[in-house]
Structure formats: structure tokens, C-alpha cells
Coordinates of N, CA and C in Angstrom, one line a residue:
Chain C
X1 N 90.0 100.0 121.3 CA 90.4 100.7 120.2 C 91.3 102.0 120.7
X2 N 92.6 101.8 120.2 CA 93.6 102.9 120.7 C 92.8 104.3 120.3
X3 N 92.9 105.2 121.4 CA 92.4 106.6 121.2 C 93.9 107.2 122.0
X4 N 93.9 108.4 121.3 CA 95.1 109.5 121.6 C 94.0 110.7 121.9
X5 N 94.3 111.4 122.9 CA 93.8 112.5 122.9 C 94.6 113.7 123.7
X6 N 94.7 115.0 123.0 CA 96.1 116.0 123.4 C 95.1 117.0 124.1
X7 N 95.9 117.5 125.3 CA 95.2 118.5 126.2 C 96.1 119.2 126.5
X8 N 95.7 120.6 126.6 CA 96.9 121.8 127.3 C 96.3 122.7 126.7
X9 N 97.1 124.0 127.2 CA 96.6 125.4 127.0 C 96.5 125.7 125.4
X10 N 95.6 126.4 125.0 CA 95.5 127.0 123.6 C 96.1 128.3 123.1
X11 N 96.3 128.8 124.1 CA 97.0 130.0 123.9 C 98.4 129.9 124.7
X12 N 99.5 130.6 124.3 CA 100.7 130.6 125.2 C 101.2 132.2 124.4
X13 N 101.8 132.5 125.7 CA 102.7 134.0 125.2 C 103.9 133.9 124.6
X14 N 104.6 134.5 123.7 CA 105.8 134.6 123.2 C 106.9 134.4 124.6
X15 N 107.8 133.6 124.2 CA 108.9 133.4 125.0 C 108.6 132.3 126.2
X16 N 107.2 131.9 126.3 CA 107.1 130.9 127.8 C 107.1 129.7 126.8
X17 N 106.8 128.7 127.9 CA 106.9 127.2 127.5 C 105.3 126.6 127.1
X18 N 105.4 126.1 126.0 CA 104.4 125.5 125.3 C 104.2 123.8 125.9
X19 N 103.0 123.6 126.7 CA 103.1 122.2 127.2 C 102.1 121.4 127.1
X20 N 102.2 120.2 126.5 CA 100.9 119.6 126.0 C 101.3 118.3 126.6
X21 N 99.8 117.5 126.7 CA 99.9 116.0 127.3 C 99.2 115.1 126.1
X22 N 99.4 114.1 126.3 CA 98.7 113.2 124.9 C 98.4 112.0 126.0
X23 N 97.3 111.8 126.1 CA 96.7 110.7 127.0 C 96.3 109.4 126.1
X24 N 96.7 107.9 126.3 CA 96.5 107.0 125.6 C 95.6 106.0 126.3
X25 N 94.4 105.7 125.3 CA 93.4 104.8 126.0 C 93.3 103.7 125.2
X26 N 92.9 102.6 125.6 CA 92.9 101.5 124.7 C 94.3 100.6 124.4
X27 N 95.1 101.0 125.2 CA 96.3 100.3 124.8 C 97.4 100.3 125.7
X28 N 98.1 99.8 126.3 CA 99.5 99.9 127.0 C 100.7 100.7 126.7
X29 N 101.2 101.7 127.1 CA 102.3 102.4 126.7 C 103.5 101.7 126.7
X30 N 103.3 100.8 128.1 CA 104.5 100.1 128.3 C 104.9 98.6 127.3
X31 N 105.2 99.0 126.0 CA 105.6 98.0 125.2 C 106.4 98.6 124.3
X32 N 107.4 97.2 123.7 CA 108.6 97.5 123.0 C 107.9 97.9 121.6
X33 N 106.6 97.8 121.2 CA 106.3 97.6 119.8 C 106.3 99.4 119.4
X34 N 106.3 100.2 120.2 CA 105.7 101.2 119.6 C 106.7 102.5 120.1
X35 N 106.7 103.4 119.3 CA 107.3 105.0 119.8 C 106.2 105.6 119.9
X36 N 106.1 106.7 120.7 CA 105.2 107.9 121.0 C 105.7 109.2 120.4
X37 N 105.1 109.9 119.7 CA 105.4 111.5 119.3 C 104.6 112.4 118.8
X38 N 105.3 113.1 118.6 CA 104.5 114.6 118.4 C 104.6 115.0 117.0
X39 N 103.8 115.7 116.4 CA 103.9 116.3 114.9 C 103.2 117.4 114.9
X40 N 103.6 118.5 114.3 CA 102.9 119.8 114.1 C 102.6 120.5 112.4
X41 N 101.5 121.2 112.5 CA 101.1 121.5 111.4 C 100.6 123.2 111.6
X42 N 101.2 124.2 111.1 CA 101.1 125.4 111.1 C 99.7 125.6 110.4
X43 N 98.8 126.6 110.3 CA 97.6 126.7 109.7 C 97.9 126.8 108.1
X44 N 97.2 126.1 107.5 CA 97.1 126.0 106.0 C 98.8 125.5 105.6
X45 N 99.5 125.0 106.4 CA 101.0 124.7 106.1 C 100.8 123.0 106.1
X46 N 102.4 122.6 105.8 CA 102.4 121.0 105.9 C 102.7 120.3 107.2
X47 N 103.3 119.2 107.3 CA 103.5 118.7 108.3 C 104.9 118.6 108.7
X48 N 105.1 118.6 110.1 CA 106.6 118.9 110.7 C 106.5 117.7 111.7
X49 N 107.5 116.8 111.6 CA 107.8 115.9 112.9 C 108.6 116.7 113.9
X50 N 107.9 116.5 115.3 CA 109.1 117.1 116.5 C 109.8 116.4 117.0
X51 N 109.3 114.9 117.3 CA 110.2 114.3 118.2 C 109.5 113.0 118.7
X52 N 110.1 112.0 119.0 CA 109.3 110.7 119.5 C 110.1 110.1 120.9
X53 N 109.5 109.3 121.2 CA 110.1 108.9 122.5 C 109.9 107.2 122.7
X54 N 110.7 106.6 123.2 CA 110.5 105.0 123.3 C 110.1 104.8 124.5
X55 N 109.3 103.5 124.9 CA 108.9 103.1 126.5 C 109.8 103.4 127.3
X56 N 111.3 103.3 126.7 CA 112.5 103.0 127.7 C 112.6 104.4 128.2
X57 N 112.2 105.5 127.5 CA 112.5 107.1 127.7 C 113.6 107.5 126.6
X58 N 114.3 106.5 125.7 CA 114.8 107.1 124.8 C 114.1 108.0 123.8
X59 N 114.7 109.5 123.6 CA 114.1 110.5 122.8 C 114.8 110.6 121.6
X60 N 114.2 111.0 120.5 CA 114.5 111.5 119.1 C 113.8 112.7 118.8
X61 N 114.7 113.9 118.5 CA 114.2 115.2 118.4 C 114.4 115.6 116.8
X62 N 113.7 116.4 116.4 CA 113.9 117.2 115.1 C 114.9 118.4 115.4
X63 N 116.2 118.1 114.7 CA 117.2 119.3 115.1 C 117.0 120.7 114.8
X64 N 116.0 120.9 114.0 CA 115.6 122.4 114.1 C 114.8 122.8 115.4
X65 N 114.7 121.5 116.2 CA 113.9 122.3 117.4 C 114.2 121.8 118.6
X66 N 115.4 121.0 118.5 CA 116.0 120.1 119.4 C 116.5 121.0 120.6
X67 N 116.8 122.1 120.8 CA 117.5 122.9 121.9 C 116.2 123.1 122.9
X68 N 115.0 123.4 122.1 CA 113.8 123.7 122.9 C 112.9 122.4 123.4
X69 N 113.2 121.4 122.6 CA 112.0 120.4 122.9 C 112.3 119.5 124.0
X70 N 111.4 119.0 124.7 CA 111.3 118.0 125.6 C 110.1 117.1 125.4
X71 N 110.5 115.8 125.3 CA 109.3 114.8 125.3 C 109.6 113.8 126.4
X72 N 108.7 113.8 127.3 CA 108.9 112.7 128.5 C 107.4 111.6 128.2
X73 N 107.7 110.7 129.3 CA 106.3 109.5 129.2 C 106.2 109.1 130.4
X74 N 105.1 109.0 130.8 CA 104.7 108.6 132.2 C 104.0 107.4 131.9
X75 N 104.5 105.9 131.6 CA 103.4 104.8 131.6 C 102.5 104.5 132.6
X76 N 102.8 104.9 133.9 CA 101.8 104.5 134.9 C 100.6 105.3 134.8
X77 N 100.4 106.6 134.0 CA 99.4 107.2 133.9 C 98.8 107.1 132.3
X78 N 99.8 106.3 131.6 CA 99.4 106.2 129.9 C 99.3 107.6 129.4
X79 N 100.4 108.1 129.6 CA 100.4 109.9 129.2 C 102.0 109.9 128.5
X80 N 102.2 110.7 127.5 CA 103.4 111.3 127.2 C 103.2 112.8 126.8
X81 N 104.1 113.4 127.3 CA 104.2 114.8 127.3 C 105.0 115.4 126.2
X82 N 104.8 116.8 125.9 CA 105.9 117.7 124.9 C 105.8 119.2 125.9
X83 N 107.2 119.4 125.7 CA 107.4 121.1 126.3 C 108.2 121.5 125.2
X84 N 107.9 122.9 124.5 CA 108.4 123.6 123.8 C 108.9 124.9 124.3
X85 N 109.9 125.4 124.5 CA 110.2 126.3 125.3 C 110.6 127.4 124.3
X86 N 110.5 128.6 125.0 CA 111.0 130.0 124.1 C 110.1 130.2 123.1
X87 N 109.0 129.8 123.1 CA 107.9 129.9 121.9 C 107.8 131.1 121.3
X88 N 107.9 131.3 119.7 CA 107.6 132.6 118.6 C 106.3 132.1 118.2
X89 N 105.9 133.2 117.5 CA 104.7 133.1 116.6 C 104.5 132.0 115.9
X90 N 105.7 131.6 115.1 CA 105.9 130.8 114.3 C 105.9 129.0 114.7
X91 N 105.7 128.8 115.9 CA 105.3 127.9 116.9 C 103.6 127.5 116.5
X92 N 103.0 128.6 116.3 CA 101.4 128.4 116.1 C 100.9 127.4 115.4
X93 N 100.3 126.5 115.8 CA 100.4 125.1 115.0 C 99.2 124.3 115.6
X94 N 98.7 123.4 114.9 CA 97.8 122.3 115.5 C 99.0 121.1 115.8
X95 N 98.7 120.9 116.8 CA 99.8 119.7 117.4 C 99.2 118.4 117.7
X96 N 99.8 117.5 117.1 CA 98.8 116.3 116.9 C 100.2 114.9 117.8
X97 N 99.6 114.5 118.8 CA 100.3 113.3 119.2 C 100.1 112.2 118.7
X98 N 100.7 111.0 118.3 CA 101.3 109.8 117.5 C 101.7 108.7 118.0
X99 N 101.2 107.8 117.7 CA 101.8 106.1 118.0 C 102.4 105.6 116.8
X100 N 103.7 105.3 116.8 CA 104.6 104.8 115.6 C 104.8 103.4 115.9
X101 N 104.3 102.5 115.4 CA 105.0 101.1 115.4 C 106.1 101.0 115.1
X102 N 106.8 100.2 115.6 CA 108.5 99.7 115.2 C 108.3 99.8 114.0
X103 N 109.3 100.6 113.2 CA 109.5 100.0 111.8 C 108.5 100.8 110.8
X104 N 107.5 101.2 111.3 CA 106.4 101.6 110.7 C 106.2 103.3 110.6
X105 N 105.3 103.9 109.7 CA 105.2 105.0 110.2 C 103.8 105.3 111.2
X106 N 103.9 106.3 111.4 CA 102.9 106.5 112.7 C 101.4 106.3 112.3
X107 N 100.7 105.4 112.6 CA 99.3 105.1 112.6 C 98.5 105.4 113.2
X108 N 98.4 106.0 114.6 CA 97.4 106.3 115.4 C 97.7 107.8 115.6
X109 N 96.6 108.6 115.4 CA 96.6 110.0 115.7 C 95.8 110.4 116.6
X110 N 96.1 111.5 117.4 CA 95.1 112.5 118.3 C 94.6 113.3 117.1
X111 N 93.4 114.2 117.6 CA 92.4 114.6 116.9 C 93.3 115.9 116.4
X112 N 94.4 116.2 117.6 CA 94.9 117.6 117.0 C 94.4 118.6 118.2
X113 N 95.5 119.8 118.4 CA 95.2 121.0 119.2 C 95.6 122.0 118.8
X114 N 95.0 123.0 118.6 CA 95.3 124.2 118.1 C 96.1 125.1 119.3
X115 N 97.4 125.4 119.0 CA 98.2 126.1 120.1 C 98.6 127.5 119.2
X116 N 97.8 128.4 119.7 CA 98.3 129.8 119.4 C 99.6 130.6 120.3
X117 N 100.8 131.3 119.3 CA 101.5 131.8 120.3 C 101.1 133.0 120.0
X118 N 100.8 134.1 121.4 CA 100.6 135.6 121.0 C 100.7 136.3 122.3
X119 N 100.8 137.3 122.5 CA 100.7 138.2 123.8 C 99.3 138.7 123.8
Chain U
X1 N 119.5 115.4 106.9 CA 118.1 115.4 107.2 C 117.7 115.0 105.5
X2 N 117.0 114.0 105.6 CA 116.6 113.7 104.2 C 115.3 114.4 103.8
X3 N 115.5 115.1 102.4 CA 114.5 115.8 102.0 C 113.9 114.9 101.1
X4 N 112.5 115.3 101.4 CA 111.2 114.3 100.7 C 110.5 115.7 99.7
X5 N 110.7 115.3 98.0 CA 110.2 116.5 97.5 C 109.0 115.6 96.7
X6 N 107.8 116.5 97.0 CA 106.6 115.8 96.8 C 106.0 116.6 95.5
X7 N 105.7 115.9 94.5 CA 104.9 116.7 93.5 C 103.7 116.0 92.7
X8 N 102.9 116.7 91.9 CA 102.6 118.2 92.3 C 102.0 118.6 93.4
X9 N 102.4 119.9 93.8 CA 102.0 120.6 94.9 C 100.1 120.7 94.9
X10 N 99.8 120.7 93.7 CA 98.0 120.4 93.6 C 98.0 120.1 92.5
X11 N 96.6 119.4 92.0 CA 96.0 119.1 90.7 C 94.7 119.1 90.8
X12 N 94.1 119.4 89.9 CA 92.7 119.2 89.3 C 92.5 118.0 88.8
X13 N 91.2 117.4 89.2 CA 91.2 115.9 88.6 C 89.6 115.9 88.8
X14 N 89.1 114.8 87.4 CA 87.5 114.6 87.7 C 87.2 113.0 88.3
X15 N 86.1 113.1 88.7 CA 85.8 111.8 89.3 C 85.9 110.6 88.3
X16 N 86.6 109.7 88.7 CA 86.8 108.7 87.8 C 88.4 108.6 87.1
X17 N 89.0 110.0 87.2 CA 90.2 109.7 86.8 C 91.2 109.2 87.6
X18 N 92.4 108.7 86.8 CA 93.7 108.3 87.6 C 94.9 109.1 87.9
X19 N 94.9 109.3 89.0 CA 95.9 110.3 89.7 C 97.1 109.5 90.3
X20 N 98.3 110.3 89.9 CA 99.5 109.8 90.4 C 100.4 110.8 90.9
X21 N 100.8 110.4 92.2 CA 101.5 111.8 93.1 C 103.2 110.9 93.5
X22 N 104.1 112.0 93.4 CA 105.0 111.3 93.3 C 106.0 112.1 94.6
X23 N 107.1 110.8 95.3 CA 107.7 111.4 96.4 C 109.0 111.3 95.9
X24 N 110.0 112.1 95.8 CA 111.3 111.8 95.8 C 112.2 112.2 97.0
X25 N 113.0 111.2 97.5 CA 113.9 111.1 98.6 C 115.3 111.7 98.0
X26 N 115.8 112.4 98.9 CA 117.3 112.9 98.7 C 118.3 112.0 98.8
X27 N 117.8 111.1 99.5 CA 118.9 110.0 99.5 C 118.1 108.6 99.8
X28 N 118.6 107.3 99.4 CA 117.9 106.2 99.3 C 117.4 106.1 101.0
X29 N 116.0 105.4 100.8 CA 115.1 105.1 102.1 C 114.7 103.8 101.9
X30 N 115.3 102.9 101.1 CA 114.7 101.7 101.0 C 113.1 101.5 100.8
X31 N 112.2 101.0 101.6 CA 111.0 101.2 101.5 C 110.4 101.8 102.8
X32 N 111.2 102.5 103.3 CA 110.6 103.4 104.5 C 109.7 104.5 104.2
X33 N 108.6 104.4 103.9 CA 107.8 105.3 103.4 C 106.2 104.9 103.7
X34 N 105.8 106.0 103.7 CA 104.3 105.8 104.2 C 103.5 107.2 103.4
X35 N 102.2 106.8 103.0 CA 101.7 107.9 102.3 C 100.1 108.1 103.4
X36 N 99.8 109.5 103.4 CA 98.5 109.9 104.4 C 97.7 110.8 103.5
X37 N 96.7 110.6 104.1 CA 95.6 111.3 103.5 C 95.0 112.2 104.7
X38 N 94.8 113.8 104.1 CA 94.3 114.6 105.2 C 93.1 115.3 104.5
X39 N 91.8 115.6 105.4 CA 91.0 116.3 105.2 C 90.7 117.6 106.1
X40 N 90.3 118.4 105.7 CA 90.2 119.7 106.2 C 89.5 119.5 108.0
X41 N 90.4 120.1 108.4 CA 90.2 119.8 110.0 C 90.4 118.4 110.6
X42 N 90.7 117.5 110.0 CA 91.1 116.4 110.3 C 92.5 115.9 110.4
X43 N 93.0 114.9 111.4 CA 94.1 114.4 111.5 C 94.5 113.5 110.2
X44 N 95.8 113.7 109.9 CA 96.0 112.6 108.7 C 95.6 111.3 109.1
X45 N 95.4 110.6 107.6 CA 95.1 109.2 107.8 C 95.9 108.4 107.1
X46 N 96.6 107.3 107.7 CA 97.8 106.6 107.1 C 96.9 105.5 106.1
X47 N 97.4 105.8 104.7 CA 96.9 104.8 103.7 C 97.7 103.6 103.1
X48 N 99.2 103.9 103.3 CA 99.9 103.0 102.8 C 101.6 103.0 103.8
X49 N 101.9 102.0 104.0 CA 103.2 101.9 104.5 C 103.9 100.8 104.1
X50 N 105.5 101.0 104.1 CA 106.3 100.2 103.5 C 106.1 100.5 102.0
X51 N 106.0 101.6 101.7 CA 106.2 101.9 100.4 C 104.6 101.5 99.5
X52 N 104.3 100.1 99.6 CA 103.3 99.5 98.8 C 102.3 98.7 99.6
X53 N 102.1 98.5 101.0 CA 101.2 97.8 101.7 C 100.1 98.9 102.3
X54 N 99.0 98.1 101.7 CA 97.7 99.2 101.9 C 97.2 98.7 103.4
X55 N 96.9 99.9 103.9 CA 96.4 99.8 105.3 C 95.2 99.0 105.4
X56 N 94.5 98.5 106.4 CA 93.5 97.8 106.5 C 92.6 98.6 106.4
X57 N 91.4 98.5 105.6 CA 90.3 99.2 105.4 C 90.4 100.6 104.0
X58 N 91.6 100.6 103.8 CA 91.6 101.6 102.7 C 91.3 100.9 101.7
X59 N 90.6 101.8 100.7 CA 90.0 101.0 99.5 C 91.4 100.5 98.5
X60 N 90.9 99.5 97.5 CA 92.1 99.1 96.8 C 92.2 99.9 95.7
X61 N 91.7 101.1 95.6 CA 91.9 101.9 94.2 C 93.4 102.9 94.7
X62 N 93.6 102.8 96.1 CA 94.7 103.5 96.1 C 96.0 102.3 96.1
X63 N 97.2 102.7 95.7 CA 98.3 101.8 95.7 C 99.7 102.7 96.0
X64 N 100.9 102.1 96.4 CA 101.8 102.8 96.5 C 102.8 101.9 95.8
X65 N 104.0 102.4 95.1 CA 105.0 101.5 94.7 C 106.5 102.5 94.7
X66 N 107.4 102.0 94.5 CA 108.7 102.4 94.7 C 109.7 101.7 95.8
X67 N 111.1 102.2 95.5 CA 111.8 101.7 96.7 C 113.3 102.5 96.5
X68 N 114.0 103.0 97.6 CA 115.1 103.5 97.1 C 115.0 105.2 97.2
X69 N 114.6 105.8 96.0 CA 114.5 107.4 96.1 C 113.4 107.8 95.4
X70 N 112.6 106.8 94.7 CA 111.4 107.4 93.9 C 110.4 106.6 94.3
X71 N 109.2 107.3 94.6 CA 107.6 106.6 95.0 C 106.7 107.3 94.5
X72 N 105.7 106.5 94.2 CA 104.2 107.1 93.8 C 103.3 106.3 94.6
X73 N 102.1 107.5 94.5 CA 100.6 106.9 95.3 C 99.8 107.0 94.0
X74 N 98.9 106.0 93.5 CA 98.3 106.1 92.7 C 96.7 105.9 93.1
X75 N 96.0 106.6 92.6 CA 94.6 106.4 93.2 C 94.0 105.9 91.6
X76 N 93.4 104.9 91.5 CA 93.1 104.4 89.9 C 91.8 105.1 89.2
X77 N 90.9 105.3 90.4 CA 89.6 105.9 89.9 C 89.3 106.9 91.0
X78 N 89.7 108.3 90.9 CA 88.9 109.1 91.9 C 87.5 109.0 92.2
X79 N 87.3 109.0 93.5 CA 86.2 109.1 94.2 C 85.9 110.5 94.8
X80 N 84.7 110.9 94.7 CA 84.5 112.2 95.5 C 85.0 112.3 96.7
X81 N 85.0 111.2 97.7 CA 85.6 111.6 99.1 C 87.2 111.3 99.0
X82 N 87.7 111.2 97.7 CA 89.1 111.1 97.9 C 89.9 112.8 97.7
X83 N 88.9 113.5 97.6 CA 89.4 115.0 97.4 C 89.9 115.7 98.8
X84 N 91.3 115.7 98.7 CA 92.0 115.9 99.9 C 93.4 116.2 99.6
X85 N 94.3 116.3 100.6 CA 95.5 116.7 100.5 C 96.4 115.3 101.2
X86 N 97.4 115.0 100.3 CA 98.2 113.8 100.6 C 99.5 114.0 100.6
X87 N 99.9 113.6 102.0 CA 101.6 113.5 102.4 C 102.2 112.2 102.3
X88 N 103.4 112.2 101.7 CA 104.4 111.3 102.0 C 105.2 111.6 103.3
X89 N 105.8 110.3 104.0 CA 106.6 110.5 105.0 C 107.9 109.8 105.2
X90 N 108.9 109.9 105.5 CA 110.2 108.7 105.2 C 110.3 108.6 106.6
X91 N 110.5 107.2 106.9 CA 110.9 107.2 108.2 C 112.2 106.2 108.7
X92 N 112.9 106.4 107.2 CA 114.2 105.6 107.3 C 115.4 106.0 108.3
X93 N 115.4 107.4 108.4 CA 116.3 108.0 109.2 C 115.8 109.4 110.0
X94 N 115.9 109.4 111.4 CA 115.6 110.7 112.0 C 116.2 112.1 111.5
X95 N 115.9 112.9 111.3 CA 114.1 113.2 111.5 C 113.3 112.7 110.6
X96 N 112.4 112.2 111.2 CA 111.5 111.9 109.9 C 111.0 113.3 109.1
X97 N 110.6 113.2 108.2 CA 110.5 114.0 107.0 C 109.2 113.9 106.0
X98 N 108.5 114.8 105.9 CA 107.5 114.8 105.2 C 107.8 115.3 103.9
X99 N 106.7 115.0 102.9 CA 106.8 115.9 101.8 C 105.8 117.1 101.8
X100 N 105.9 117.8 100.8 CA 105.3 119.1 101.1 C 103.4 118.8 100.8
X101 N 103.4 117.9 100.5 CA 101.9 118.0 100.3 C 101.3 118.2 98.9
X102 N 100.3 117.5 98.5 CA 99.6 117.6 97.1 C 97.9 117.5 97.7
X103 N 97.4 118.6 97.1 CA 96.1 119.0 97.0 C 95.6 118.5 96.2
X104 N 94.5 117.5 96.0 CA 93.6 117.2 95.3 C 92.5 117.7 95.3
X105 N 92.0 118.5 93.9 CA 90.8 119.1 94.1 C 90.2 118.8 92.8
X106 N 88.6 119.3 93.0 CA 87.7 119.0 91.8 C 88.1 119.8 91.0
X107 N 87.9 118.8 89.7 CA 87.9 119.6 88.1 C 86.6 120.3 87.7

């Protein structure tokens, strides 16, 4: 059974880089069938797609964050990662990692991890 | 970017009511749309994909319809466990975009 688990610091200072890792279990990441991505949700607000990566390393980012976002994958460890640079208070959110089957909206979600940007 | 306009933003309904939620896309997205249910403190759960295909294990009282720019999620007979927030998501083109959400509350 597929499981995704986010990990990383829960508190990041303004102007620093937010770094999160998603560990995938119950399935291989080295598959043409899936994209791996990140979605976030500020407290009390709606959902925002951050970006996705294909097993080949091809990435797709939300233009609203494009210059600050990097998503990478390490299929040997069954992990993928998110880096968001120059964070501000508005980046405070629950961050979810997701698996998106090709041609279908995301189906597998991690439980989410709250990241607070504060000094 | 494709804008997804979801309505209403909230509604109050009673157990047994029929509930309809709408999402309109700013341009045609074929049937590249999913619906999600989110309960407080939990990750969203996919209910429907390809606009009208019910996710395995999801009760049949949930249904989706539409294509192009207008889509609906219908709950035929609202149950106590259905009180939650619902979101649509288009995946026709990048960036993927969500509707603003509909909070379904108990009347």
C-alpha cells in the first residue's frame, strides 16, 4: 500500500530556505506512470499546487513560485524533495507531498507537515 | 493560468439533502478535472477523477458531471460524514489550479 511521508523543519526563518523531503513506501518511484509533487495550504485557506517532477527529472513549477522553487528526486532512496528559497510569512502552510498518476489528478497524499516562517 | 471558479463558497444543508457544487474553468479543460473532500486536519481525499469517474471505495451518492468549462459535484443524499470542504482541481495544463473550496456545514 502506497504511503508518502513528509519530513523537515517545522520552523524556518524569513529569507532562509525551506527544505522538505517526501519518503515513498509501498511503491517504486522509478516508473513512467507517475509524477511526484508538492501542494500547500496556508492555515484556514485553500490549496495551491507548487510543482511536480517526473521520474526522468523533468520539472513543472507554479509560475507564482517558479524562481524560488526546486524539486528534485532520488529514486535510489525512494525520496523526492522540495526547496523553497527566500521564504516569507506568507509561505507558512501545511505542505503535502503527492503522487499523481499520468493523466489523472493526484491520488496519494502524505499526511502533511506544517511549516511556519517566523523569526 | 486556468482559473477555477467554485461556487458556492459555503452552504448549509441537512442530512438527506441533495447538494450540488459547481466549478467553472476560465478555458476549456476537456474532462481533466478531479474533486476532493477535505476534513479538518486531514489531507484531501480524491473522490472523482476524469470529471465523472468515481474513485474506488467512494460511496455512490457522490457523482460528477461536466466537460469543457462547467463541472458539478453532486451528493445525492447528504450523510453526517459528508460535512467537509470540497475542492475541484484542473490538471489539463500547468500550473494545476484548484477551485477556492466549498465548505458544507450542518443546517
